[in-house]
Amino acid sequence: MSSINKNYSVFVDNRYYPDFVALYNSWKYYENKIPIKVYVVGELSSDKRSKIENVCEVINVPQNGLSHNDFNRKQLFKYIALQNFMNEYEIILDADILFLSNTDFLFDYIEAGKIVGATENIYKYVHKIYLSTEEKFNIIKNELSNYLEKDIIEKYNFEFTNEIINGGFLGYNRHIHLPLFENVIKLLTVPFSNNENLIFHNEQYMASFLIKLFNYDTCILPNLEWMNTWDFHKFPKKILKIENGKFELHNEGGNRINLYHFTGGIGMPIPTGDLWPCRPHRIFEEANIDPFTRKDVEELWYKKLENPALLLYEFFHNKGI
């Protein structure tokens, strides 16, 4: 398999640098060959950047005049990066993911024209639940008709449902999927918004909606092997093994896990009583935007979730770059 026109792509800033170190070493450990490309979003110190540049191509993602809300909170930086700098075939990854096997074979599906990914959970997004009445639905549909072709928008009806594909792991074919990127950016930056409709909240919801609406060909991988988020962090129980001299993570009863995404269902209480995401990189950083420390991260993974995946995160991070 030639790797000249293929990349895994990871989004990195100072905060997610420890995650990238773990991801990069897990990629090496399982002998993946398709190279990693780093998209820099936000601030990245010269020291950290220099270390990454020793092992990966590094590209700055411009904000392109977008507001902070659109670029960061809606996470449109991902689609700005793809629109402007994507190779022919790329799998975009959030930095807080570990490789747990060799996944290079996924590019075969992407070359064949499929979008590769895994759903956020086992549930579908049922639009009428969030819109509640056909009157509210028609407001959304009429607004969308200003931006999408008539034959496409006619497929959208009150009974429409779609899977939520996790936005932190998606494989795209530039030749086929560039119009999707353009539509995601367009629809998340128009003046219209409706807080009752989650598709306008961020790129994950919008991309999932458009993938179904435009009937893109997909390869949706099994949750238990590729996207153990939310309740799947704890159930089924995770079993850490060594096979043929390498670590493997399994769900109790069978499935080997190929990627691990440290997101979804990782809330821990802050002094106000609210739950905030407790990211694994808090192990290595002093508190800044949240009060979490190593103690909180370990309590989350070892006591609350009873999950050994954090051991692998530390193992790979500690190899450094």
GROMACS .gro file of C-alpha atoms in nm:
model
  321
    1MET     CA    1   0.000   0.000   0.000
    2SER     CA    2   0.152   0.332  -0.108
    3SER     CA    3   0.138   0.606   0.158
    4ILE     CA    4   0.231   0.898  -0.069
    5ASN     CA    5  -0.121   1.045  -0.086
    6LYS     CA    6  -0.254   0.927   0.252
    7ASN     CA    7  -0.239   1.060   0.607
    8TYR     CA    8  -0.372   1.021   0.953
    9SER     CA    9  -0.439   1.379   1.061
   10VAL     CA   10  -0.438   1.500   1.422
   11PHE     CA   11  -0.538   1.839   1.565
   12VAL     CA   12  -0.295   1.969   1.828
   13ASP     CA   13  -0.236   2.270   2.051
   14ASN     CA   14  -0.050   2.317   2.379
   15ARG     CA   15  -0.329   2.160   2.580
   16TYR     CA   16  -0.353   1.848   2.367
   17TYR     CA   17   0.021   1.803   2.314
   18PRO     CA   18   0.047   1.528   2.584
   19ASP     CA   19  -0.236   1.343   2.410
   20PHE     CA   20  -0.058   1.369   2.077
   21VAL     CA   21   0.261   1.224   2.227
   22ALA     CA   22   0.062   0.921   2.346
   23LEU     CA   23  -0.118   0.889   2.011
   24TYR     CA   24   0.204   0.913   1.812
   25ASN     CA   25   0.378   0.643   2.015
   26SER     CA   26   0.076   0.413   1.994
   27TRP     CA   27   0.081   0.460   1.615
   28LYS     CA   28   0.448   0.349   1.612
   29TYR     CA   29   0.395   0.064   1.859
   30TYR     CA   30   0.138  -0.109   1.639
   31GLU     CA   31   0.356  -0.058   1.331
   32ASN     CA   32   0.125   0.163   1.130
   33LYS     CA   33   0.295   0.296   0.815
   34ILE     CA   34   0.058   0.563   0.681
   35PRO     CA   35   0.219   0.887   0.809
   36ILE     CA   36   0.067   1.125   1.060
   37LYS     CA   37   0.012   1.490   0.970
   38VAL     CA   38  -0.046   1.746   1.245
   39TYR     CA   39  -0.283   2.038   1.207
   40VAL     CA   40  -0.203   2.311   1.460
   41VAL     CA   41  -0.513   2.483   1.595
   42GLY     CA   42  -0.452   2.758   1.850
   43GLU     CA   43  -0.131   2.810   2.042
   44LEU     CA   44   0.156   2.563   2.026
   45SER     CA   45   0.491   2.650   2.183
   46SER     CA   46   0.797   2.653   1.962
   47ASP     CA   47   0.952   2.373   2.168
   48LYS     CA   48   0.653   2.144   2.125
   49ARG     CA   49   0.622   2.231   1.758
   50SER     CA   50   0.989   2.156   1.698
   51LYS     CA   51   0.953   1.813   1.855
   52ILE     CA   52   0.652   1.732   1.639
   53GLU     CA   53   0.826   1.858   1.324
   54ASN     CA   54   1.101   1.603   1.383
   55VAL     CA   55   0.852   1.323   1.322
   56CYS     CA   56   0.552   1.467   1.131
   57GLU     CA   57   0.445   1.724   0.877
   58VAL     CA   58   0.297   2.026   1.061
   59ILE     CA   59   0.044   2.271   0.914
   60ASN     CA   60  -0.112   2.580   1.076
   61VAL     CA   61  -0.489   2.603   1.029
   62PRO     CA   62  -0.598   2.964   0.964
   63GLN     CA   63  -0.919   3.092   1.121
   64ASN     CA   64  -1.027   3.230   0.781
   65GLY     CA   65  -1.226   3.513   0.937
   66LEU     CA   66  -1.453   3.281   1.134
   67SER     CA   67  -1.571   3.379   1.479
   68HIS     CA   68  -1.428   3.202   1.784
   69ASN     CA   69  -1.763   3.030   1.829
   70ASP     CA   70  -1.771   2.894   1.474
   71PHE     CA   71  -1.403   2.802   1.450
   72ASN     CA   72  -1.349   2.656   1.797
   73ARG     CA   73  -1.676   2.572   1.969
   74LYS     CA   74  -1.839   2.433   1.656
   75GLN     CA   75  -1.499   2.281   1.573
   76LEU     CA   76  -1.502   2.401   1.215
   77PHE     CA   77  -1.122   2.410   1.230
   78LYS     CA   78  -1.141   2.044   1.124
   79TYR     CA   79  -1.324   2.120   0.801
   80ILE     CA   80  -1.123   2.435   0.728
   81ALA     CA   81  -0.812   2.215   0.751
   82LEU     CA   82  -0.958   1.948   0.524
   83GLN     CA   83  -1.089   2.201   0.274
   84ASN     CA   84  -0.751   2.370   0.238
   85PHE     CA   85  -0.479   2.115   0.315
   86MET     CA   86  -0.618   1.762   0.286
   87ASN     CA   87  -0.424   1.493   0.105
   88GLU     CA   88  -0.615   1.262  -0.131
   89TYR     CA   89  -0.713   1.032   0.155
   90GLU     CA   90  -0.713   1.123   0.523
   91ILE     CA   91  -0.839   0.984   0.851
   92ILE     CA   92  -0.889   1.271   1.093
   93LEU     CA   93  -0.833   1.189   1.459
   94ASP     CA   94  -0.885   1.382   1.779
   95ALA     CA   95  -0.561   1.396   1.974
   96ASP     CA   96  -0.711   1.210   2.271
   97ILE     CA   97  -0.722   0.881   2.078
   98LEU     CA   98  -0.486   0.585   2.105
   99PHE     CA   99  -0.409   0.337   1.830
  100LEU     CA  100  -0.451  -0.014   1.973
  101SER     CA  101  -0.383  -0.208   1.653
  102ASN     CA  102  -0.260  -0.155   1.297
  103THR     CA  103  -0.541   0.032   1.120
  104ASP     CA  104  -0.378   0.112   0.784
  105PHE     CA  105  -0.621  -0.123   0.606
  106LEU     CA  106  -0.898   0.134   0.660
  107PHE     CA  107  -0.755   0.339   0.373
  108ASP     CA  108  -0.868   0.067   0.134
  109TYR     CA  109  -1.228   0.159   0.214
  110ILE     CA  110  -1.156   0.530   0.174
  111GLU     CA  111  -0.990   0.479  -0.164
  112ALA     CA  112  -1.304   0.289  -0.268
  113GLY     CA  113  -1.507   0.603  -0.193
  114LYS     CA  114  -1.645   0.525   0.151
  115ILE     CA  115  -1.651   0.749   0.457
  116VAL     CA  116  -1.498   0.551   0.743
  117GLY     CA  117  -1.604   0.609   1.101
  118ALA     CA  118  -1.783   0.480   1.408
  119THR     CA  119  -2.100   0.603   1.573
  120GLU     CA  120  -2.098   0.802   1.896
  121ASN     CA  121  -2.336   0.552   2.055
  122ILE     CA  122  -2.599   0.297   1.957
  123TYR     CA  123  -2.878   0.554   1.937
  124LYS     CA  124  -3.004   0.748   1.636
  125TYR     CA  125  -3.074   1.118   1.618
  126VAL     CA  126  -3.451   1.143   1.575
  127HIS     CA  127  -3.515   1.494   1.446
  128LYS     CA  128  -3.881   1.517   1.544
  129ILE     CA  129  -3.791   1.464   1.910
  130TYR     CA  130  -3.590   1.788   1.909
  131LEU     CA  131  -3.830   1.980   1.687
  132SER     CA  132  -4.149   1.846   1.856
  133THR     CA  133  -4.394   1.987   1.599
  134GLU     CA  134  -4.411   1.985   1.221
  135GLU     CA  135  -4.435   2.364   1.234
  136LYS     CA  136  -4.091   2.385   1.395
  137PHE     CA  137  -3.960   2.124   1.153
  138ASN     CA  138  -4.079   2.328   0.854
  139ILE     CA  139  -3.895   2.634   0.983
  140ILE     CA  140  -3.573   2.434   0.978
  141LYS     CA  141  -3.646   2.278   0.640
  142ASN     CA  142  -3.735   2.612   0.481
  143GLU     CA  143  -3.413   2.766   0.608
  144LEU     CA  144  -3.205   2.473   0.483
  145SER     CA  145  -3.368   2.510   0.141
  146ASN     CA  146  -3.183   2.841   0.104
  147TYR     CA  147  -2.852   2.656   0.106
  148LEU     CA  148  -2.910   2.305  -0.030
  149GLU     CA  149  -3.035   2.180  -0.365
  150LYS     CA  150  -3.410   2.120  -0.396
  151ASP     CA  151  -3.376   1.747  -0.473
  152ILE     CA  152  -3.164   1.704  -0.159
  153ILE     CA  153  -3.383   1.901   0.079
  154GLU     CA  154  -3.692   1.712  -0.037
  155LYS     CA  155  -3.543   1.401   0.130
  156TYR     CA  156  -3.567   1.574   0.468
  157ASN     CA  157  -3.896   1.496   0.639
  158PHE     CA  158  -4.043   1.495   0.989
  159GLU     CA  159  -3.955   1.127   1.037
  160PHE     CA  160  -3.589   1.175   0.939
  161THR     CA  161  -3.330   0.997   1.152
  162ASN     CA  162  -2.953   0.964   1.127
  163GLU     CA  163  -2.670   0.802   1.318
  164ILE     CA  164  -2.429   1.028   1.507
  165ILE     CA  165  -2.083   0.948   1.371
  166ASN     CA  166  -1.810   1.047   1.615
  167GLY     CA  167  -1.637   1.356   1.479
  168GLY     CA  168  -1.303   1.255   1.627
  169PHE     CA  169  -1.251   0.961   1.390
  170LEU     CA  170  -1.351   1.002   1.025
  171GLY     CA  171  -1.189   0.890   0.701
  172TYR     CA  172  -1.248   1.095   0.386
  173ASN     CA  173  -1.170   1.084   0.013
  174ARG     CA  174  -1.095   1.439  -0.104
  175HIS     CA  175  -1.220   1.387  -0.459
  176ILE     CA  176  -1.558   1.263  -0.339
  177HIS     CA  177  -1.612   1.439  -0.008
  178LEU     CA  178  -1.490   1.795  -0.064
  179PRO     CA  179  -1.851   1.914  -0.126
  180LEU     CA  180  -1.944   1.771   0.215
  181PHE     CA  181  -1.674   1.983   0.383
  182GLU     CA  182  -1.801   2.292   0.204
  183ASN     CA  183  -2.160   2.227   0.311
  184VAL     CA  184  -2.064   2.166   0.674
  185ILE     CA  185  -1.881   2.502   0.683
  186LYS     CA  186  -2.159   2.683   0.500
  187LEU     CA  187  -2.445   2.557   0.716
  188LEU     CA  188  -2.263   2.617   1.045
  189THR     CA  189  -2.174   2.976   0.957
  190VAL     CA  190  -2.503   3.109   0.814
  191PRO     CA  191  -2.695   3.361   1.027
  192PHE     CA  192  -2.973   3.112   1.096
  193SER     CA  193  -2.950   2.904   1.413
  194ASN     CA  194  -3.193   2.710   1.626
  195ASN     CA  195  -3.084   2.584   1.965
  196GLU     CA  196  -3.354   2.316   1.965
  197ASN     CA  197  -3.188   2.148   1.669
  198LEU     CA  198  -2.857   1.988   1.755
  199ILE     CA  199  -2.739   1.968   1.394
  200PHE     CA  200  -2.647   2.336   1.422
  201HIS     CA  201  -2.439   2.290   1.739
  202ASN     CA  202  -2.115   2.154   1.592
  203GLU     CA  203  -1.946   1.977   1.304
  204GLN     CA  204  -2.015   1.628   1.439
  205TYR     CA  205  -2.393   1.669   1.427
  206MET     CA  206  -2.392   1.857   1.098
  207ALA     CA  207  -2.161   1.614   0.918
  208SER     CA  208  -2.363   1.315   1.042
  209PHE     CA  209  -2.684   1.478   0.919
  210LEU     CA  210  -2.542   1.562   0.576
  211ILE     CA  211  -2.382   1.219   0.530
  212LYS     CA  212  -2.728   1.064   0.566
  213LEU     CA  213  -2.912   1.336   0.370
  214PHE     CA  214  -2.675   1.311   0.071
  215ASN     CA  215  -2.660   0.931   0.101
  216TYR     CA  216  -2.280   0.911   0.108
  217ASP     CA  217  -2.140   0.559   0.101
  218THR     CA  218  -2.006   0.469   0.444
  219CYS     CA  219  -1.813   0.203   0.630
  220ILE     CA  220  -1.943   0.229   0.987
  221LEU     CA  221  -1.724   0.023   1.217
  222PRO     CA  222  -1.852  -0.161   1.528
  223ASN     CA  223  -1.868   0.054   1.841
  224LEU     CA  224  -1.725  -0.210   2.069
  225GLU     CA  225  -1.412  -0.236   1.854
  226TRP     CA  226  -1.365   0.128   1.754
  227MET     CA  227  -1.556   0.378   1.973
  228ASN     CA  228  -1.600   0.279   2.337
  229THR     CA  229  -1.733   0.615   2.461
  230TRP     CA  230  -2.005   0.703   2.713
  231ASP     CA  231  -2.143   0.390   2.883
  232PHE     CA  232  -1.906   0.172   2.679
  233HIS     CA  233  -1.612   0.299   2.887
  234LYS     CA  234  -1.736   0.080   3.171
  235PHE     CA  235  -1.956  -0.183   3.008
  236PRO     CA  236  -1.844  -0.427   2.884
  237LYS     CA  237  -1.551  -0.439   3.127
  238LYS     CA  238  -1.215  -0.374   2.961
  239ILE     CA  239  -0.947  -0.642   2.982
  240LEU     CA  240  -0.579  -0.557   2.925
  241LYS     CA  241  -0.375  -0.845   2.778
  242ILE     CA  242  -0.032  -0.913   2.633
  243GLU     CA  243  -0.036  -1.118   2.313
  244ASN     CA  244   0.272  -1.186   2.101
  245GLY     CA  245   0.469  -0.940   2.310
  246LYS     CA  246   0.230  -0.645   2.265
  247PHE     CA  247  -0.052  -0.494   2.469
  248GLU     CA  248  -0.406  -0.559   2.356
  249LEU     CA  249  -0.725  -0.415   2.502
  250HIS     CA  250  -1.039  -0.628   2.483
  251ASN     CA  251  -1.399  -0.603   2.586
  252GLU     CA  252  -1.486  -0.878   2.831
  253GLY     CA  253  -1.615  -1.169   2.626
  254GLY     CA  254  -1.426  -1.101   2.307
  255ASN     CA  255  -1.395  -0.793   2.092
  256ARG     CA  256  -1.045  -0.654   2.058
  257ILE     CA  257  -1.046  -0.274   2.066
  258ASN     CA  258  -0.859  -0.106   1.777
  259LEU     CA  259  -0.883   0.261   1.881
  260TYR     CA  260  -0.955   0.418   2.217
  261HIS     CA  261  -1.114   0.762   2.240
  262PHE     CA  262  -1.087   0.928   2.583
  263THR     CA  263  -1.406   1.129   2.553
  264GLY     CA  264  -1.778   1.108   2.621
  265GLY     CA  265  -1.895   1.024   2.971
  266ILE     CA  266  -1.575   1.150   3.136
  267GLY     CA  267  -1.732   1.415   3.355
  268MET     CA  268  -1.604   1.483   3.706
  269PRO     CA  269  -1.747   1.737   3.953
  270ILE     CA  270  -1.601   2.085   3.991
  271PRO     CA  271  -1.656   2.300   4.305
  272THR     CA  272  -1.989   2.433   4.172
  273GLY     CA  273  -2.119   2.077   4.153
  274ASP     CA  274  -2.130   2.077   3.772
  275LEU     CA  275  -1.963   1.800   3.573
  276TRP     CA  276  -1.676   1.899   3.344
  277PRO     CA  277  -1.480   1.676   3.106
  278CYS     CA  278  -1.178   1.538   3.290
  279ARG     CA  279  -0.919   1.489   3.014
  280PRO     CA  280  -0.633   1.242   3.056
  281HIS     CA  281  -0.371   1.512   2.989
  282ARG     CA  282  -0.460   1.662   3.328
  283ILE     CA  283  -0.217   1.401   3.465
  284PHE     CA  284   0.074   1.601   3.326
  285GLU     CA  285  -0.043   1.963   3.355
  286GLU     CA  286  -0.098   2.214   3.628
  287ALA     CA  287  -0.460   2.327   3.659
  288ASN     CA  288  -0.552   2.606   3.419
  289ILE     CA  289  -0.906   2.614   3.280
  290ASP     CA  290  -1.030   2.349   3.522
  291PRO     CA  291  -0.928   2.227   3.869
  292PHE     CA  292  -0.849   1.866   3.776
  293THR     CA  293  -0.524   1.690   3.868
  294ARG     CA  294  -0.378   1.341   3.838
  295LYS     CA  295  -0.589   1.237   4.138
  296ASP     CA  296  -0.912   1.325   3.956
  297VAL     CA  297  -0.809   1.151   3.634
  298GLU     CA  298  -0.713   0.833   3.819
  299GLU     CA  299  -1.035   0.841   4.023
  300LEU     CA  300  -1.236   0.870   3.700
  301TRP     CA  301  -1.069   0.583   3.517
  302TYR     CA  302  -0.979   0.342   3.797
  303LYS     CA  303  -1.267   0.393   4.043
  304LYS     CA  304  -1.561   0.536   3.852
  305LEU     CA  305  -1.510   0.359   3.517
  306GLU     CA  306  -1.295   0.067   3.639
  307ASN     CA  307  -1.110   0.088   3.309
  308PRO     CA  308  -0.735   0.020   3.252
  309ALA     CA  309  -0.711   0.226   2.930
  310LEU     CA  310  -0.541   0.506   3.124
  311LEU     CA  311  -0.246   0.274   3.188
  312LEU     CA  312  -0.193   0.250   2.813
  313TYR     CA  313  -0.222   0.628   2.778
  314GLU     CA  314   0.058   0.679   3.032
  315PHE     CA  315   0.267   0.398   2.883
  316PHE     CA  316   0.263   0.559   2.540
  317HIS     CA  317   0.296   0.917   2.663
  318ASN     CA  318   0.601   0.834   2.872
  319LYS     CA  319   0.794   0.723   2.564
  320GLY     CA  320   0.813   1.090   2.464
  321ILE     CA  321   0.911   1.233   2.128
   0.00000   0.00000   0.00000
